[in-house]
PDB file of C-alpha atoms in Angstrom:
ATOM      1  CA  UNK A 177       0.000   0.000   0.000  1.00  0.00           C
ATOM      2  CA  UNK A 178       1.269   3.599  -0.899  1.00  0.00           C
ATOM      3  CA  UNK A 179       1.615   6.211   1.525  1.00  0.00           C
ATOM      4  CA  UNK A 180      -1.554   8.015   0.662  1.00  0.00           C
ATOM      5  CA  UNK A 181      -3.813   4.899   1.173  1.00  0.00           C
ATOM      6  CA  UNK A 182      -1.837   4.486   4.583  1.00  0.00           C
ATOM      7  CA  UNK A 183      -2.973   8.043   5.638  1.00  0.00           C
ATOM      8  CA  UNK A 184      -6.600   7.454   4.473  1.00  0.00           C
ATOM      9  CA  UNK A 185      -6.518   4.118   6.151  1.00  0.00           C
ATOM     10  CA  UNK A 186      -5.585   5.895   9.143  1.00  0.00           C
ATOM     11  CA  UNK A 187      -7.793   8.733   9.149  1.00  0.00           C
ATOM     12  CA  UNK A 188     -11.203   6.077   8.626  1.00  0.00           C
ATOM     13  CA  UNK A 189     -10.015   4.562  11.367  1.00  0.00           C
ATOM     14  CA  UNK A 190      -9.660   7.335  13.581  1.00  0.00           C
ATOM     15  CA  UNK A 191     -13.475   8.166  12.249  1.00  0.00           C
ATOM     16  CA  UNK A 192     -14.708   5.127  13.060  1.00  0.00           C
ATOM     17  CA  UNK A 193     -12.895   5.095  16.673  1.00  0.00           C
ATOM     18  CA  UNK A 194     -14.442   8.920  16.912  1.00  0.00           C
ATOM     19  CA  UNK A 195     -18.081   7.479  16.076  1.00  0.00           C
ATOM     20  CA  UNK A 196     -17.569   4.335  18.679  1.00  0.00           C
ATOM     21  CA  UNK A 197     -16.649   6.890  21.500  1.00  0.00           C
ATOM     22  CA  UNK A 198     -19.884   8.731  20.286  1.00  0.00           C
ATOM     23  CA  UNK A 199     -22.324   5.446  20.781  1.00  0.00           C
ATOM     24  CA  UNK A 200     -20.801   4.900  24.061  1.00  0.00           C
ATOM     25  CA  UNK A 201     -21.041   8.423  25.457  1.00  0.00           C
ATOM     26  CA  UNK A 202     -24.559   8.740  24.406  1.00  0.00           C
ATOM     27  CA  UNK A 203     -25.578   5.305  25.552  1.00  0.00           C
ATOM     28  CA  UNK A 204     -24.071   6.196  29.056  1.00  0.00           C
ATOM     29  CA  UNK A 205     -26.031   9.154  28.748  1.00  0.00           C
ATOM     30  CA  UNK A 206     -28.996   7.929  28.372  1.00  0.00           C
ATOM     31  CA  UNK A 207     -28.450   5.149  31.154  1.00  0.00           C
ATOM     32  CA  UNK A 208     -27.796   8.110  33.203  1.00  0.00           C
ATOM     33  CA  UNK A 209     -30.998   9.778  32.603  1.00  0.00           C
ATOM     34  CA  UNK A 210     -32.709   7.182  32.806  1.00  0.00           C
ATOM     35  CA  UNK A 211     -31.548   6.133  36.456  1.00  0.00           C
ATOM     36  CA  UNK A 212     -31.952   9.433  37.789  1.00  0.00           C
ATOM     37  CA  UNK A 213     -35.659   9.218  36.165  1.00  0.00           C
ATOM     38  CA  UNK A 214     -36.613   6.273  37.540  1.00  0.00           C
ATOM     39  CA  UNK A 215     -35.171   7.139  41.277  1.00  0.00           C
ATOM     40  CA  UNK A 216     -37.186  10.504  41.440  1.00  0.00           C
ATOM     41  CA  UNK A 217     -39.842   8.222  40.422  1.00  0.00           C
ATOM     42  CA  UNK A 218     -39.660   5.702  42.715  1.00  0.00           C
ATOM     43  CA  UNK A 219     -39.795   8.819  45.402  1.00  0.00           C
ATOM     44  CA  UNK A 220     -42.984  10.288  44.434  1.00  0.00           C
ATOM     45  CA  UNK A 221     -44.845   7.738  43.674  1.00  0.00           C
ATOM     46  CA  UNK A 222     -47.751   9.236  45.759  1.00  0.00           C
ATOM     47  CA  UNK A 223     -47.520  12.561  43.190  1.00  0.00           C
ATOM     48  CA  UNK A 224     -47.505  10.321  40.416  1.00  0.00           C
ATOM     49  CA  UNK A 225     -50.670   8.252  41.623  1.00  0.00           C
ATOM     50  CA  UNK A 226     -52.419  10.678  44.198  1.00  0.00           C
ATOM     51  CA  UNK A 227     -51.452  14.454  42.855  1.00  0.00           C
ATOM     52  CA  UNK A 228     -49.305  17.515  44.587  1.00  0.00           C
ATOM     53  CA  UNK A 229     -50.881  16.911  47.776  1.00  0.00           C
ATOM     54  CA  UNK A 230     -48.770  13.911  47.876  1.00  0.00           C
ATOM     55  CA  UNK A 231     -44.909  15.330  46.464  1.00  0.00           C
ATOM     56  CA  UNK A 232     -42.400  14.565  48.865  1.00  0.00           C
ATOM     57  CA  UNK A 233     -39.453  16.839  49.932  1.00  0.00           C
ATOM     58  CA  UNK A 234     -36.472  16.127  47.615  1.00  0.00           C
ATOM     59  CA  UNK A 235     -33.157  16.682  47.293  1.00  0.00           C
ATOM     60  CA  UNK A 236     -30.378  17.023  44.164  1.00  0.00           C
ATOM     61  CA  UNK A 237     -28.247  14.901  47.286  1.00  0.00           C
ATOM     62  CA  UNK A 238     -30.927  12.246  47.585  1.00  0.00           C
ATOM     63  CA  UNK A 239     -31.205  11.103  44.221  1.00  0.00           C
ATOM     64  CA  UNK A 240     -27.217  11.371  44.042  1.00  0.00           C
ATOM     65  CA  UNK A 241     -26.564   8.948  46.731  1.00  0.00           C
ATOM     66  CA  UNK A 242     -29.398   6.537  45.738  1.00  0.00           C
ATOM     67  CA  UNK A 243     -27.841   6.009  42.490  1.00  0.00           C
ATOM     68  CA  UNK A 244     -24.081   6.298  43.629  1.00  0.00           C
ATOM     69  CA  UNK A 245     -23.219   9.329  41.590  1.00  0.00           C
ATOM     70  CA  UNK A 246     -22.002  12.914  41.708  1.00  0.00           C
ATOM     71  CA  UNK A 247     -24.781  15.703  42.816  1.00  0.00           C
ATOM     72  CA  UNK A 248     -23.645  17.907  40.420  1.00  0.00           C
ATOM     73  CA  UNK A 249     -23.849  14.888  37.727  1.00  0.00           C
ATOM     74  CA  UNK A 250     -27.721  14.847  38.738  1.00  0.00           C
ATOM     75  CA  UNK A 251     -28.243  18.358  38.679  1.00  0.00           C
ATOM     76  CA  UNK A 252     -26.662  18.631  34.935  1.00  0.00           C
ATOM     77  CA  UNK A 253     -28.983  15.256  34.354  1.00  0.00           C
ATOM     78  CA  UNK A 254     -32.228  16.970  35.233  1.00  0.00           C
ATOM     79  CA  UNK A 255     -31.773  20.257  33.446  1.00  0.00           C
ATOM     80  CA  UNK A 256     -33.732  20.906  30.968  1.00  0.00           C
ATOM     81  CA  UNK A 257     -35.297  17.065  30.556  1.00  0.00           C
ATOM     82  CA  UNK A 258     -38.960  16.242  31.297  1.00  0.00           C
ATOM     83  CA  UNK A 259     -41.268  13.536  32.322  1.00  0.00           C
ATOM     84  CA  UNK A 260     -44.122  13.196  30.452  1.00  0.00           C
ATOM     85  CA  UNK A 261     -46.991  11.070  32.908  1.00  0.00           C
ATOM     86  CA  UNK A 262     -50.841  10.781  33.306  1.00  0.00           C
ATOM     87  CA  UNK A 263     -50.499  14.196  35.101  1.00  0.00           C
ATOM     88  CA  UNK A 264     -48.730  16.107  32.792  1.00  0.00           C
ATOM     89  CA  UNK A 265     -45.322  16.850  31.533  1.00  0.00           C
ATOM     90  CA  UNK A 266     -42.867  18.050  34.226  1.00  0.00           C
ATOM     91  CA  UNK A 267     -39.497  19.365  33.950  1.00  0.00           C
ATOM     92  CA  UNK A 268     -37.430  17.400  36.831  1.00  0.00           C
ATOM     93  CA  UNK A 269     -36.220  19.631  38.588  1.00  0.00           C
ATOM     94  CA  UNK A 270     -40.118  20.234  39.103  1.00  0.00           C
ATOM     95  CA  UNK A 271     -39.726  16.802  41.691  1.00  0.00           C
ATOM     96  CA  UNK A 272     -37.359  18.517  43.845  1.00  0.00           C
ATOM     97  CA  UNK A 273     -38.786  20.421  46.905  1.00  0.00           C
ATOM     98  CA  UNK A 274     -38.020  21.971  49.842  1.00  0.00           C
ATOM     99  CA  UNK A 275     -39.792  20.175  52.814  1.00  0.00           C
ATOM    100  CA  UNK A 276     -42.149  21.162  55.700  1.00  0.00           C
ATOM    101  CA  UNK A 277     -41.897  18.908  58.688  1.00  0.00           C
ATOM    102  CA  UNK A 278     -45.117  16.887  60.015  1.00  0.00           C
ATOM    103  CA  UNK A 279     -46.248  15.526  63.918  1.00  0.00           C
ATOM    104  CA  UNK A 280     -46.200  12.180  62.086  1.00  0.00           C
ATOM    105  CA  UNK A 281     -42.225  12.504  61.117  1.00  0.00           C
ATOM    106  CA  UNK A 282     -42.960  12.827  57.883  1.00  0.00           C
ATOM    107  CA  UNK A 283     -42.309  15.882  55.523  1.00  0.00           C
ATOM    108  CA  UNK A 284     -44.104  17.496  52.938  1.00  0.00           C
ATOM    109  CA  UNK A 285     -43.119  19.434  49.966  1.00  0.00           C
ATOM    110  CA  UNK A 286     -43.501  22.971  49.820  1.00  0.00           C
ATOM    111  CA  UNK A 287     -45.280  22.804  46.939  1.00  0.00           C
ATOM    112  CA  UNK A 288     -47.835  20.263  49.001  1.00  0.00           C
ATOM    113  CA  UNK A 289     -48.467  22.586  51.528  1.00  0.00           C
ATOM    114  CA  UNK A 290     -48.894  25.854  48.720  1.00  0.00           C
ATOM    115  CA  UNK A 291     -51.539  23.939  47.445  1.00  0.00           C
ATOM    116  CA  UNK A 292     -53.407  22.957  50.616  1.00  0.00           C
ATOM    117  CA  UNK A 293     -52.895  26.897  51.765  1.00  0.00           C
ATOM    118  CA  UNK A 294     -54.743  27.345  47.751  1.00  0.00           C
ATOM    119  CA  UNK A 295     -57.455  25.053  48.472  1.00  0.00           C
ATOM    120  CA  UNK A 296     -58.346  26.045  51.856  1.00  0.00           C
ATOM    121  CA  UNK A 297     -58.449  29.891  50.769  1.00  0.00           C
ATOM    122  CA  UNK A 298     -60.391  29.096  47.715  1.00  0.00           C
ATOM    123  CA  UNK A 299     -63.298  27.059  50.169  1.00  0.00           C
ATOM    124  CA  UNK A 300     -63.600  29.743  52.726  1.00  0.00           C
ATOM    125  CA  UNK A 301     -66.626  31.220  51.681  1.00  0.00           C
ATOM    126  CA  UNK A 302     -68.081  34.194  53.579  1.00  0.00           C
ATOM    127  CA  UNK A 303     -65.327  33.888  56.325  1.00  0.00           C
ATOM    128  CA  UNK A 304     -62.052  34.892  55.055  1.00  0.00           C
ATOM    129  CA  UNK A 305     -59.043  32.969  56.615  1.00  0.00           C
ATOM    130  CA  UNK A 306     -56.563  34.872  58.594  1.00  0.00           C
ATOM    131  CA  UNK A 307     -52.894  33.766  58.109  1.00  0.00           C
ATOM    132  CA  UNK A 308     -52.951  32.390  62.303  1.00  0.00           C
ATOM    133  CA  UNK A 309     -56.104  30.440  60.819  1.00  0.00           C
ATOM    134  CA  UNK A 310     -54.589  29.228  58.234  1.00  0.00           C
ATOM    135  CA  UNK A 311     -51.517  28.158  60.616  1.00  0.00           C
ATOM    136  CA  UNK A 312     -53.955  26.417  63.126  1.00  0.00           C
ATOM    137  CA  UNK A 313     -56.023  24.157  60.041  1.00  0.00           C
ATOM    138  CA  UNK A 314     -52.546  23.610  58.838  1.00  0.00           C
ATOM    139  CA  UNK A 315     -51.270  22.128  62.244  1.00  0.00           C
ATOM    140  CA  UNK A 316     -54.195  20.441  62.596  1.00  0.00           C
ATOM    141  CA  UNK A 317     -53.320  18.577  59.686  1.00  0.00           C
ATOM    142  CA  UNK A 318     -50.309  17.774  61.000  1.00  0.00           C
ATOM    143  CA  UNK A 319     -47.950  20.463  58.967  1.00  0.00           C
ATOM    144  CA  UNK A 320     -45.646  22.304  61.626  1.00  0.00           C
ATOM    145  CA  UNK A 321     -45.630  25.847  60.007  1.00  0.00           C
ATOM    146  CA  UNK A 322     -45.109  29.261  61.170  1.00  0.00           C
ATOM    147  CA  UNK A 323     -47.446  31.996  60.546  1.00  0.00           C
ATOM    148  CA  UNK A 324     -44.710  33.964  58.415  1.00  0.00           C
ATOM    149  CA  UNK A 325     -44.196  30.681  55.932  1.00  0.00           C
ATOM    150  CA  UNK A 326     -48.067  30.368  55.475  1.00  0.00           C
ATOM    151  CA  UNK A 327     -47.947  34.219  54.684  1.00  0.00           C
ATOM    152  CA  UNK A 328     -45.117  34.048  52.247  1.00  0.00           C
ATOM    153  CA  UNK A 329     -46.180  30.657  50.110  1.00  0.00           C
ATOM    154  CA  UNK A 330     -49.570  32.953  50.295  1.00  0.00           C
ATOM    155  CA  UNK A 331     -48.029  35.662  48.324  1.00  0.00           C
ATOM    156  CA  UNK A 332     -46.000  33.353  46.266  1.00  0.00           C
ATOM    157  CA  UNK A 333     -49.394  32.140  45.144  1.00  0.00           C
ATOM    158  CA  UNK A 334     -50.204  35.500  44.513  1.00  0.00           C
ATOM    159  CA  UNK A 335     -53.466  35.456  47.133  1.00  0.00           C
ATOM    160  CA  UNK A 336     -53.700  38.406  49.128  1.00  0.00           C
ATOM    161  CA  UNK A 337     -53.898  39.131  52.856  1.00  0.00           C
ATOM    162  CA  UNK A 338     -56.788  38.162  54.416  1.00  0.00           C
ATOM    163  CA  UNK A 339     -57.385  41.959  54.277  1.00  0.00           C
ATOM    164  CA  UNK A 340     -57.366  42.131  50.906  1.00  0.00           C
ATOM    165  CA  UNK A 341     -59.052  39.301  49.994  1.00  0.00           C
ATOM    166  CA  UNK A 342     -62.144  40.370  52.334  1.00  0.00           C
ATOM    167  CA  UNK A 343     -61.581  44.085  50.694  1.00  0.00           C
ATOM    168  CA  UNK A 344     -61.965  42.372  47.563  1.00  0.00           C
ATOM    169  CA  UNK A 345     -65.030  40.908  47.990  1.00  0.00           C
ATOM    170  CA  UNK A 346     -67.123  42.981  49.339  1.00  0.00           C
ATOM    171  CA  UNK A 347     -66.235  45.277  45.668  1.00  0.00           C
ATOM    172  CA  UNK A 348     -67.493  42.418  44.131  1.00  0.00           C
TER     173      UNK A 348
END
């Protein structure tokens, strides 16, 4: 073989050893997602099958240790990537929550206890729920919350005081 079929030889073969290292990096990446899919999965089960009432408190560090990898490795892995379920599609960094603790031991996910706050303001009816109200039905379920938390996942939901709210309907 000449010299210039050597070189060509050479450079396919550096191509194919290019497109090899390809396959494998996107197979691993893939197997990554995957795992850190079906770990966040296998931790809010109740979300999947019950709704937000049910997310659990998670944590970049949980899902990292489950699976025996780096947290920043998970944090890159659930960027931009979404699971698509009977609920909806959900970007996954949607699945990870701060918590608020319960009597029972338990936590629930901010996001759990935002929507409870929702639902209880949106059933009060003629008597509009203070913030300490909302702090004592919240407790009574079991949620150990301070008064200023209730008020500030109220204004994150964009409800107003319980001022406001009774301001607003007696314009209406």
């Amino acid at each position: 073989a000449t010299g210039a079929d050597k070189a060509t030889l050479g450079f396919l073969n550096e191509c194919v050893a290019s497109a090899n290292w390809l396959l494998k990096a996107l197979d691993q990446r893939a197997r990554t997602i995957i795992r850190v899919a079906a770990e966040i999965v296998r931790h809010q089960r109740g979300f999947l099958d019950q709704g937000v009432s049910q997310l659990r408190p998670l944590t970049l560090r949980t899902i990292a240790d489950a699976i025996e990898m780096h947290e920043s490795t998970v944090s890159r892995v659930t960027a931009n990537k979404y699971l698509a379920c009977e609920r909806g599609i959900f970007e996954l960094r949607y699945f990870f929550t701060s918590g608020i603790q319960a009597a029972d031991g338990e936590a629930a996910s901010a996001l759990a206890v935002k929507d409870r706050i929702a639902r209880l303001i949106a059933a009060e009816g003629a008597d509009v729920l203070s913030d300490d109200k909302l702090v004592e039905l919240l407790q009574a379920e079991g949620f150990d919350i301070a008064r200023r938390t209730v008020a500030k996942y109220r204004e994150a939901l964009g409800l107003g005081s319980s001022v406001a709210r009774r301001r607003a309907r007696l314009l209406a």
